[in-house]
Short mmCIF file of C-alpha atoms in Angstrom, two decimals:
data_model
loop_
_atom_site.label_atom_id
_atom_site.label_comp_id
_atom_site.label_asym_id
_atom_site.label_seq_id
_atom_site.Cartn_x
_atom_site.Cartn_y
_atom_site.Cartn_z
CA UNK A 1 -47.35 -19.74 -16.69
CA UNK A 2 -45.39 -18.29 -13.76
CA UNK A 3 -46.53 -15.36 -11.66
CA UNK A 4 -43.80 -14.10 -9.35
CA UNK A 5 -44.93 -11.48 -6.84
CA UNK A 6 -42.20 -9.45 -5.19
CA UNK A 7 -42.32 -8.58 -1.51
CA UNK A 8 -43.47 -4.96 -1.07
CA UNK A 9 -40.90 -3.98 1.57
CA UNK A 10 -37.31 -2.83 1.02
CA UNK A 11 -34.99 -5.01 3.06
CA UNK A 12 -31.30 -4.17 3.50
CA UNK A 13 -29.09 -7.13 2.63
CA UNK A 14 -25.57 -6.00 3.38
CA UNK A 15 -24.64 -3.33 0.85
CA UNK A 16 -27.70 -3.90 -1.34
CA UNK A 17 -31.46 -3.61 -1.00
CA UNK A 18 -33.65 -6.66 -1.35
CA UNK A 19 -37.38 -7.16 -1.03
CA UNK A 20 -39.34 -8.73 1.76
CA UNK A 21 -42.85 -9.54 2.87
CA UNK A 22 -42.57 -8.58 6.53
CA UNK A 23 -40.26 -6.43 8.67
CA UNK A 24 -37.28 -8.27 10.09
CA UNK A 25 -34.13 -7.30 11.92
CA UNK A 26 -31.17 -9.64 11.70
CA UNK A 27 -30.81 -11.68 14.88
CA UNK A 28 -34.44 -11.27 15.93
CA UNK A 29 -37.56 -13.33 15.39
CA UNK A 30 -40.12 -11.72 13.06
CA UNK A 31 -43.50 -10.83 14.53
CA UNK A 32 -46.08 -13.56 13.69
CA UNK A 33 -48.77 -10.86 13.31
CA UNK A 34 -46.71 -9.17 10.58
CA UNK A 35 -46.23 -12.48 8.79
CA UNK A 36 -49.96 -13.20 9.02
CA UNK A 37 -50.81 -9.77 7.62
CA UNK A 38 -48.43 -10.33 4.70
CA UNK A 39 -49.84 -13.85 4.14
CA UNK A 40 -53.36 -12.44 3.87
CA UNK A 41 -52.14 -9.86 1.33
CA UNK A 42 -50.34 -12.53 -0.69
CA UNK A 43 -53.37 -14.84 -0.62
CA UNK A 44 -55.45 -11.98 -2.04
CA UNK A 45 -52.83 -11.57 -4.76
CA UNK A 46 -52.97 -15.29 -5.60
CA UNK A 47 -56.77 -15.18 -5.77
CA UNK A 48 -56.67 -12.15 -8.09
CA UNK A 49 -54.03 -13.80 -10.31
CA UNK A 50 -56.20 -16.92 -10.64
CA UNK A 51 -59.10 -14.77 -11.79
CA UNK A 52 -57.04 -12.67 -14.18
CA UNK A 53 -54.68 -15.17 -15.83
CA UNK A 54 -55.26 -18.58 -17.45
CA UNK A 55 -53.75 -20.57 -14.59
CA UNK A 56 -54.71 -24.21 -14.19
CA UNK A 57 -55.61 -24.36 -10.48
CA UNK A 58 -54.66 -28.07 -10.42
CA UNK A 59 -51.07 -27.06 -11.22
CA UNK A 60 -50.75 -24.19 -8.76
CA UNK A 61 -47.35 -24.33 -7.05
CA UNK A 62 -46.23 -22.17 -4.14
CA UNK A 63 -42.52 -21.42 -4.34
CA UNK A 64 -40.66 -18.98 -2.16
CA UNK A 65 -37.10 -17.88 -1.52
CA UNK A 66 -36.07 -16.65 1.95
CA UNK A 67 -39.00 -14.63 3.35
CA UNK A 68 -41.02 -15.77 0.35
CA UNK A 69 -40.49 -19.33 1.52
CA UNK A 70 -41.91 -18.46 4.94
CA UNK A 71 -44.92 -17.04 3.13
CA UNK A 72 -45.26 -20.16 0.98
CA UNK A 73 -45.14 -22.41 4.05
CA UNK A 74 -47.73 -20.31 5.90
CA UNK A 75 -50.17 -20.25 2.99
CA UNK A 76 -49.70 -23.93 2.09
CA UNK A 77 -50.20 -25.09 5.68
CA UNK A 78 -53.54 -23.26 5.78
CA UNK A 79 -54.84 -24.62 2.46
CA UNK A 80 -52.68 -27.58 1.37
CA UNK A 81 -55.47 -29.02 -0.79
CA UNK A 82 -55.30 -25.93 -2.98
CA UNK A 83 -51.76 -26.51 -4.25
CA UNK A 84 -50.08 -29.05 -6.53
CA UNK A 85 -46.69 -28.61 -4.86
CA UNK A 86 -44.67 -26.51 -2.43
CA UNK A 87 -41.06 -25.32 -2.75
CA UNK A 88 -38.99 -23.57 -0.08
CA UNK A 89 -35.56 -22.23 -1.03
CA UNK A 90 -33.11 -20.81 1.53
CA UNK A 91 -35.89 -20.40 4.07
CA UNK A 92 -37.35 -21.80 7.27
CA UNK A 93 -40.63 -23.37 8.34
CA UNK A 94 -42.10 -21.34 11.21
CA UNK A 95 -42.51 -23.91 14.01
CA UNK A 96 -45.74 -22.30 15.24
CA UNK A 97 -47.42 -23.56 12.05
CA UNK A 98 -46.94 -27.17 13.01
CA UNK A 99 -49.76 -27.41 15.53
CA UNK A 100 -52.45 -25.84 13.35
CA UNK A 101 -51.30 -27.74 10.25
CA UNK A 102 -51.58 -31.10 12.00
CA UNK A 103 -55.36 -31.03 11.47
CA UNK A 104 -54.77 -31.08 7.70
CA UNK A 105 -52.78 -34.32 7.64
CA UNK A 106 -54.70 -35.90 4.74
CA UNK A 107 -54.15 -32.92 2.43
CA UNK A 108 -50.53 -32.46 3.55
CA UNK A 109 -49.79 -36.10 2.70
CA UNK A 110 -50.65 -35.21 -0.93
CA UNK A 111 -48.51 -32.05 -1.13
CA UNK A 112 -45.17 -32.84 -2.80
CA UNK A 113 -42.58 -30.51 -1.35
CA UNK A 114 -39.03 -29.56 -2.30
CA UNK A 115 -36.74 -27.88 0.23
CA UNK A 116 -33.41 -26.47 -0.98
CA UNK A 117 -30.71 -24.75 1.06
CA UNK A 118 -27.12 -23.63 0.70
CA UNK A 119 -24.55 -25.13 3.07
CA UNK A 120 -22.81 -21.74 3.30
CA UNK A 121 -26.00 -19.68 3.80
CA UNK A 122 -25.02 -16.86 6.17
CA UNK A 123 -28.53 -15.35 6.32
CA UNK A 124 -30.54 -18.43 7.33
CA UNK A 125 -28.48 -21.20 8.87
CA UNK A 126 -28.61 -24.65 7.33
CA UNK A 127 -29.72 -26.02 10.71
CA UNK A 128 -32.99 -24.08 10.34
CA UNK A 129 -33.64 -25.78 7.00
CA UNK A 130 -32.93 -29.18 8.52
CA UNK A 131 -35.27 -28.41 11.41
CA UNK A 132 -37.90 -27.33 8.88
CA UNK A 133 -37.55 -30.66 7.09
CA UNK A 134 -38.03 -32.53 10.38
CA UNK A 135 -41.19 -30.55 11.16
CA UNK A 136 -42.59 -31.11 7.67
CA UNK A 137 -41.86 -34.84 7.83
CA UNK A 138 -43.57 -35.06 11.23
CA UNK A 139 -46.63 -33.53 9.55
CA UNK A 140 -46.51 -36.29 6.90
CA UNK A 141 -45.50 -33.99 4.05
CA UNK A 142 -43.82 -35.96 1.22
CA UNK A 143 -40.63 -34.06 0.58
CA UNK A 144 -37.28 -33.95 -1.09
CA UNK A 145 -34.47 -32.08 0.67
CA UNK A 146 -31.38 -30.88 -1.19
CA UNK A 147 -28.31 -29.06 0.10
CA UNK A 148 -25.97 -27.15 -2.21
CA UNK A 149 -22.48 -25.69 -2.05
CA UNK A 150 -23.68 -22.08 -2.08
CA UNK A 151 -24.80 -19.29 0.21
CA UNK A 152 -28.14 -17.49 0.45
CA UNK A 153 -28.88 -17.87 -3.23
CA UNK A 154 -30.36 -20.11 -5.88
CA UNK A 155 -27.71 -22.25 -7.53
CA UNK A 156 -27.62 -23.70 -11.03
CA UNK A 157 -27.87 -27.18 -9.48
CA UNK A 158 -30.88 -26.00 -7.53
CA UNK A 159 -32.60 -24.79 -10.71
CA UNK A 160 -31.91 -28.14 -12.34
CA UNK A 161 -33.33 -30.05 -9.36
CA UNK A 162 -36.33 -27.69 -9.21
CA UNK A 163 -37.06 -28.27 -12.90
CA UNK A 164 -36.91 -32.03 -12.45
CA UNK A 165 -39.13 -31.86 -9.36
CA UNK A 166 -41.78 -29.76 -11.12
CA UNK A 167 -41.72 -31.97 -14.22
CA UNK A 168 -42.28 -35.10 -12.11
CA UNK A 169 -44.74 -33.74 -9.58
CA UNK A 170 -46.77 -31.11 -11.42
CA UNK A 171 -46.46 -31.13 -15.22
#
């Protein structure tokens, strides 16, 4: 079963509207307080979904794209023992999480993680994904990092790699 919550905020993405979890202006750093507020709301959603739907809590995976990936990282770093795996796609790991997450090293060492990013991503630079991978590895997170010939999107190759990752690590 997959439950895919959508960010509650309208976010302009060029000529179209997307959805986000916290306010952000291109070229600026989002406010950590806004991210925390959104993370609390999303955690409440996850808790309600676990009560309402027949979800095996041992197979609970956090997966997020862009801002959703930031949310996934934030929630997983707070309760890594709660999740079977973590996936971040076209996103970044907020560096301020590193210090507080270090105290959860044992649980993080058991959290298989997949990080995917497009080489031509013009919304979140590839360097931010690579920096995220370094921070996660320093925390002892077992991870797989994949780069794709695409922009700020999910590619067919990414879906294939994601499927393989989930089959091996969770199913």
